[in-house]
Amino acid sequence: MTIDVVDTVRLARTNRRRDKRLLAREEELDQRTAEENAALQKARQMLYDEALVPFRNVFQRLKHVELTAIEKPTIGGEAVIEPRQPRNIAWPSAVGALAGAALLVVGPLVVGHVAKAGPYHAVRNLGSASTGRAIKRLNGAAARNATEAWFGRGSLAAGGGGRAAGKELLFKIETASASLTQKAIAQWQIQALRDGQLKKARDLERCERRISEVQDAAPALHKRSKDMQRVLQDLRFMLVGRLPSFTALVEACDDFARYDPRRRAEVAAMVELDGLALMVMGCPLTDAEGRMTEESGRAVAEVEARLWAMETGS
């Protein structure tokens, strides 16, 4: 039994050290995600404030032509990197678990109904159901079922043996308590604690794999975010650079129907830039599960191609 206790304590310590390391890695990923989102949001906001709004203000003075409405970008909009979801790994109180072991090993060993009644009532007064609610707050069948499930190492839904396993153990305590030494009962509780630590180890292993996947994908996601920031900036520069000429055009004549092909082409170019800006601003960088979208790559490539064509006149 001493070896089992030592192994269980070692496993618990290993789990806690591993959890601490994983938490540090998650916090680092969160920080990088926050910085990436802030940079992308800043690029979107600058494009909106410095280019789209001024362009729309001039364009709305133009007669016989329309544009679709635009909305101000908001924090947490579509084109951000999804933050990770908090881990849900339960860490029950070690004190409570050890107290549960003490319920069965403290005091002289007795037999028959008295042997069964002692630990049964102790668990009923001090134990907790699988829902976390104190058993003593339950009544009637609910209290009896929760107590029996406790002796079965938890409900079936929680991965334990349920009432059937609990009733079996209580029957053994009642009918064969003379052979159930303190060592055997303590060993049963230690095994229950060890099972819990093994489950935590498996949960931590799954969490570590998920974090590793996110870290492996981070460089490509970072590059895509930078690409989107770059095209947002390029669109802003081009819109701002063409805005004085467009403004002068509208001030000279605000009726699009009277424009010649050259002036119509200038308006069309500004409208196209406006549409490209809206496309990139509304393009999701990641999907609901945090994976980089193909849509964002296509948007970047399309905008780059169109901006290049505009600059070269092709």
XYZ file of C-alpha atoms in Angstrom:
314
model
C 0.000 0.000 0.000
C 2.883 2.371 0.772
C 4.196 1.980 -2.773
C 0.724 2.678 -4.189
C 0.429 5.841 -2.111
C 3.863 7.046 -3.226
C 3.060 6.336 -6.889
C -0.253 8.160 -6.626
C 1.358 11.196 -4.997
C 4.075 11.238 -7.661
C 1.467 11.053 -10.421
C -0.479 13.911 -8.850
C 2.673 16.035 -8.672
C 3.541 15.208 -12.283
C 0.040 16.171 -13.373
C 0.224 19.494 -11.585
C 3.651 20.330 -13.053
C 2.390 19.377 -16.506
C -0.734 21.455 -16.051
C 1.381 24.443 -15.017
C 3.545 24.122 -18.150
C 0.487 23.812 -20.386
C -1.087 26.840 -18.757
C 2.051 28.865 -19.504
C 1.955 27.761 -23.150
C -1.722 28.653 -23.403
C -1.110 32.085 -21.897
C 1.639 32.692 -24.452
C -0.706 31.708 -27.289
C -3.395 33.982 -25.855
C -0.971 36.887 -25.768
C 0.101 36.345 -29.369
C -3.536 36.026 -30.439
C -4.437 39.270 -28.679
C -1.536 41.099 -30.356
C -2.472 39.688 -33.778
C -6.103 40.676 -33.358
C -5.155 44.173 -32.215
C -2.885 44.718 -35.232
C -5.489 43.430 -37.687
C -8.231 45.496 -36.088
C -6.032 48.606 -36.225
C -5.446 48.104 -39.963
C -9.176 47.718 -40.564
C -10.011 50.754 -38.468
C -7.465 52.956 -40.228
C -8.782 51.908 -43.632
C -12.302 52.739 -42.505
C -11.483 56.087 -40.857
C -8.891 57.448 -43.289
C -10.135 56.119 -46.623
C -13.624 54.649 -46.750
C -15.463 57.301 -44.764
C -13.882 60.248 -46.650
C -14.526 58.530 -49.982
C -18.155 57.817 -49.081
C -18.663 61.398 -47.941
C -17.599 62.648 -51.367
C -19.321 59.882 -53.301
C -22.708 60.524 -51.718
C -22.697 63.938 -53.375
C -22.547 62.281 -56.767
C -25.911 62.016 -58.538
C -27.294 59.083 -60.563
C -25.032 56.412 -59.017
C -25.216 54.348 -55.805
C -23.036 52.294 -53.455
C -23.855 49.632 -50.902
C -23.783 50.648 -47.253
C -20.726 50.086 -45.097
C -20.536 49.540 -41.363
C -17.871 50.621 -38.957
C -15.553 47.728 -38.020
C -15.920 46.591 -34.430
C -13.608 44.829 -32.014
C -14.218 41.115 -32.266
C -15.530 41.367 -35.814
C -15.410 38.626 -38.397
C -11.782 38.967 -39.429
C -10.098 38.152 -36.165
C -8.248 35.140 -34.833
C -10.429 33.129 -32.523
C -9.004 32.974 -28.983
C -8.618 29.545 -27.483
C -11.408 28.081 -25.409
C -10.633 27.637 -21.722
C -9.659 24.130 -20.717
C -12.087 22.185 -18.594
C -9.936 19.831 -16.542
C -11.365 19.137 -13.109
C -9.018 19.238 -10.130
C -11.008 17.940 -7.148
C -9.756 18.882 -3.729
C -7.061 16.475 -2.578
C -8.076 17.205 0.990
C -11.624 16.103 0.285
C -10.444 12.950 -1.459
C -8.129 12.011 1.379
C -10.903 12.753 3.837
C -13.019 10.249 1.964
C -10.339 7.628 2.498
C -10.218 8.470 6.178
C -13.931 7.741 6.508
C -13.239 4.068 5.975
C -9.980 3.517 7.816
C -10.263 5.549 11.018
C -11.299 3.624 14.129
C -11.490 -0.087 14.938
C -12.858 -2.442 12.331
C -16.329 -3.856 13.105
C -18.556 -6.429 11.426
C -22.076 -6.879 10.078
C -24.624 -4.088 9.933
C -22.531 -1.885 12.193
C -19.580 -2.147 9.807
C -21.811 -1.103 6.910
C -23.607 1.652 8.783
C -20.477 3.481 9.895
C -18.956 4.377 6.513
C -22.414 4.610 4.898
C -23.583 7.341 7.257
C -20.207 9.067 7.183
C -20.374 9.352 3.395
C -23.994 10.455 3.565
C -23.050 13.253 5.972
C -19.720 14.335 4.468
C -19.617 13.081 0.871
C -20.643 14.774 -2.383
C -22.713 13.504 -5.279
C -21.285 13.370 -8.833
C -22.958 16.739 -9.461
C -20.837 18.277 -6.698
C -23.800 18.783 -4.371
C -23.413 17.649 -0.748
C -25.232 14.342 -0.214
C -26.538 15.510 3.153
C -28.597 18.115 1.283
C -30.431 15.366 -0.599
C -33.436 13.439 0.691
C -34.934 9.991 0.334
C -34.049 7.949 -2.725
C -31.844 10.709 -4.135
C -29.622 10.620 -1.035
C -29.489 6.816 -1.013
C -28.650 6.644 -4.725
C -25.907 9.272 -4.409
C -24.378 7.488 -1.412
C -24.349 4.120 -3.150
C -22.865 5.711 -6.285
C -20.138 7.292 -4.130
C -19.098 3.842 -2.928
C -19.131 2.792 -6.590
C -16.475 5.470 -7.333
C -19.002 7.786 -8.944
C -21.991 7.566 -11.256
C -21.890 5.686 -14.554
C -22.113 9.017 -16.406
C -18.986 10.211 -14.587
C -17.049 7.061 -15.459
C -17.571 5.237 -12.156
C -19.251 1.960 -11.319
C -22.507 3.559 -10.247
C -24.950 2.283 -7.665
C -24.449 -1.355 -8.559
C -20.740 -1.257 -7.733
C -21.437 0.729 -4.583
C -24.077 -1.690 -3.339
C -21.712 -4.581 -4.017
C -19.007 -3.008 -1.879
C -21.463 -2.236 0.927
C -22.689 -5.835 0.793
C -19.118 -7.063 1.163
C -18.568 -4.762 4.111
C -21.723 -6.085 5.755
C -21.323 -9.806 5.065
C -17.579 -10.262 5.073
C -16.302 -7.319 7.062
C -14.160 -9.579 9.211
C -11.927 -10.172 6.188
C -12.005 -6.556 5.038
C -9.033 -5.231 6.897
C -8.160 -1.577 7.206
C -5.419 -2.171 4.669
C -7.871 -3.520 2.059
C -10.308 -0.643 2.501
C -7.526 1.919 2.348
C -6.169 0.216 -0.777
C -9.575 0.579 -2.439
C -9.628 4.298 -1.725
C -6.037 4.769 -2.883
C -6.911 3.027 -6.130
C -9.843 5.397 -6.562
C -7.507 8.356 -6.123
C -5.041 6.851 -8.575
C -7.792 6.306 -11.142
C -8.663 9.976 -10.840
C -5.058 11.026 -11.413
C -4.770 8.713 -14.409
C -7.873 10.337 -15.908
C -6.335 13.768 -15.362
C -3.161 12.592 -17.069
C -5.182 11.526 -20.119
C -7.020 14.875 -20.165
C -3.719 16.730 -19.988
C -2.315 14.633 -22.825
C -5.260 15.564 -25.062
C -4.852 19.205 -24.087
C -1.134 19.094 -24.892
C -1.821 17.665 -28.348
C -4.338 20.448 -29.038
C -1.909 23.145 -27.908
C 0.848 21.635 -30.053
C -1.451 21.703 -33.088
C -2.232 25.365 -32.472
C 1.458 26.188 -32.036
C 2.356 24.319 -35.226
C -0.273 26.281 -37.164
C 0.675 29.628 -35.596
C 3.435 30.637 -38.087
C 1.162 30.217 -41.131
C -1.672 32.017 -39.359
C 0.671 34.842 -38.380
C 1.818 35.219 -41.993
C -1.768 35.276 -43.280
C -2.649 37.946 -40.721
C 0.323 40.036 -41.866
C -0.750 39.579 -45.488
C -4.232 40.838 -44.662
C -2.816 43.795 -42.766
C -0.595 44.596 -45.744
C -3.412 44.593 -48.300
C -5.590 46.658 -45.964
C -2.775 49.173 -45.780
C -2.233 49.127 -49.562
C -5.940 49.731 -50.139
C -5.855 52.634 -47.711
C -2.844 54.205 -49.411
C -4.391 53.862 -52.860
C -7.792 55.221 -51.833
C -6.243 58.133 -49.939
C -3.869 58.849 -52.834
C -6.697 59.001 -55.378
C -9.140 60.835 -53.127
C -8.008 64.429 -53.977
C -8.501 63.850 -57.716
C -11.860 62.181 -57.115
C -12.961 65.027 -54.834
C -12.012 67.602 -57.461
C -13.924 65.618 -60.054
C -17.131 65.611 -57.999
C -16.773 69.263 -57.048
C -16.425 70.210 -60.704
C -19.496 68.176 -61.695
C -21.696 66.116 -59.363
C -23.812 64.483 -62.103
C -22.423 61.063 -63.075
C -24.719 60.957 -66.106
C -22.733 63.789 -67.681
C -19.336 62.141 -67.241
C -17.224 61.114 -70.227
C -15.528 57.673 -70.332
C -12.352 58.932 -68.642
C -14.203 60.400 -65.662
C -16.477 57.359 -65.447
C -13.373 55.140 -65.367
C -11.996 57.189 -62.461
C -15.220 56.745 -60.517
C -15.279 53.033 -61.380
C -11.727 52.608 -60.049
C -12.654 54.233 -56.724
C -15.779 52.091 -56.464
C -13.721 48.966 -57.138
C -11.226 49.915 -54.429
C -14.130 50.466 -52.080
C -15.486 46.998 -52.879
C -12.107 45.344 -52.402
C -11.769 47.070 -49.036
C -15.154 45.791 -47.913
C -14.272 42.277 -49.039
C -11.039 42.116 -47.021
C -12.520 43.813 -43.965
C -15.329 41.266 -43.841
C -13.197 38.230 -44.647
C -12.787 35.771 -41.731
C -9.187 34.895 -40.992
C -10.178 31.785 -39.028
C -13.229 29.565 -38.873
C -15.297 28.721 -35.795
C -12.709 26.131 -34.713
C -9.780 28.536 -35.035
C -8.406 27.094 -38.289
C -7.144 29.447 -40.979
C -9.684 29.883 -43.783
C -9.001 29.391 -47.482
C -11.249 32.384 -48.087
C -8.734 34.742 -46.487
C -5.977 33.475 -48.803
C -8.140 33.977 -51.872
C -9.088 37.480 -50.740
C -5.452 38.490 -50.268
C -4.475 37.094 -53.673
C -7.392 38.794 -55.445
C -6.717 42.188 -53.892
C -2.996 41.998 -54.649
C -3.726 41.103 -58.281
C -6.216 43.940 -58.730
C -3.981 46.532 -57.063
C -1.085 45.468 -59.284
C -3.302 45.766 -62.366
C -4.429 49.245 -61.343
C -0.891 50.449 -60.727
C 0.424 49.092 -64.029
C -2.691 50.038 -66.018
C -3.156 46.493 -67.252
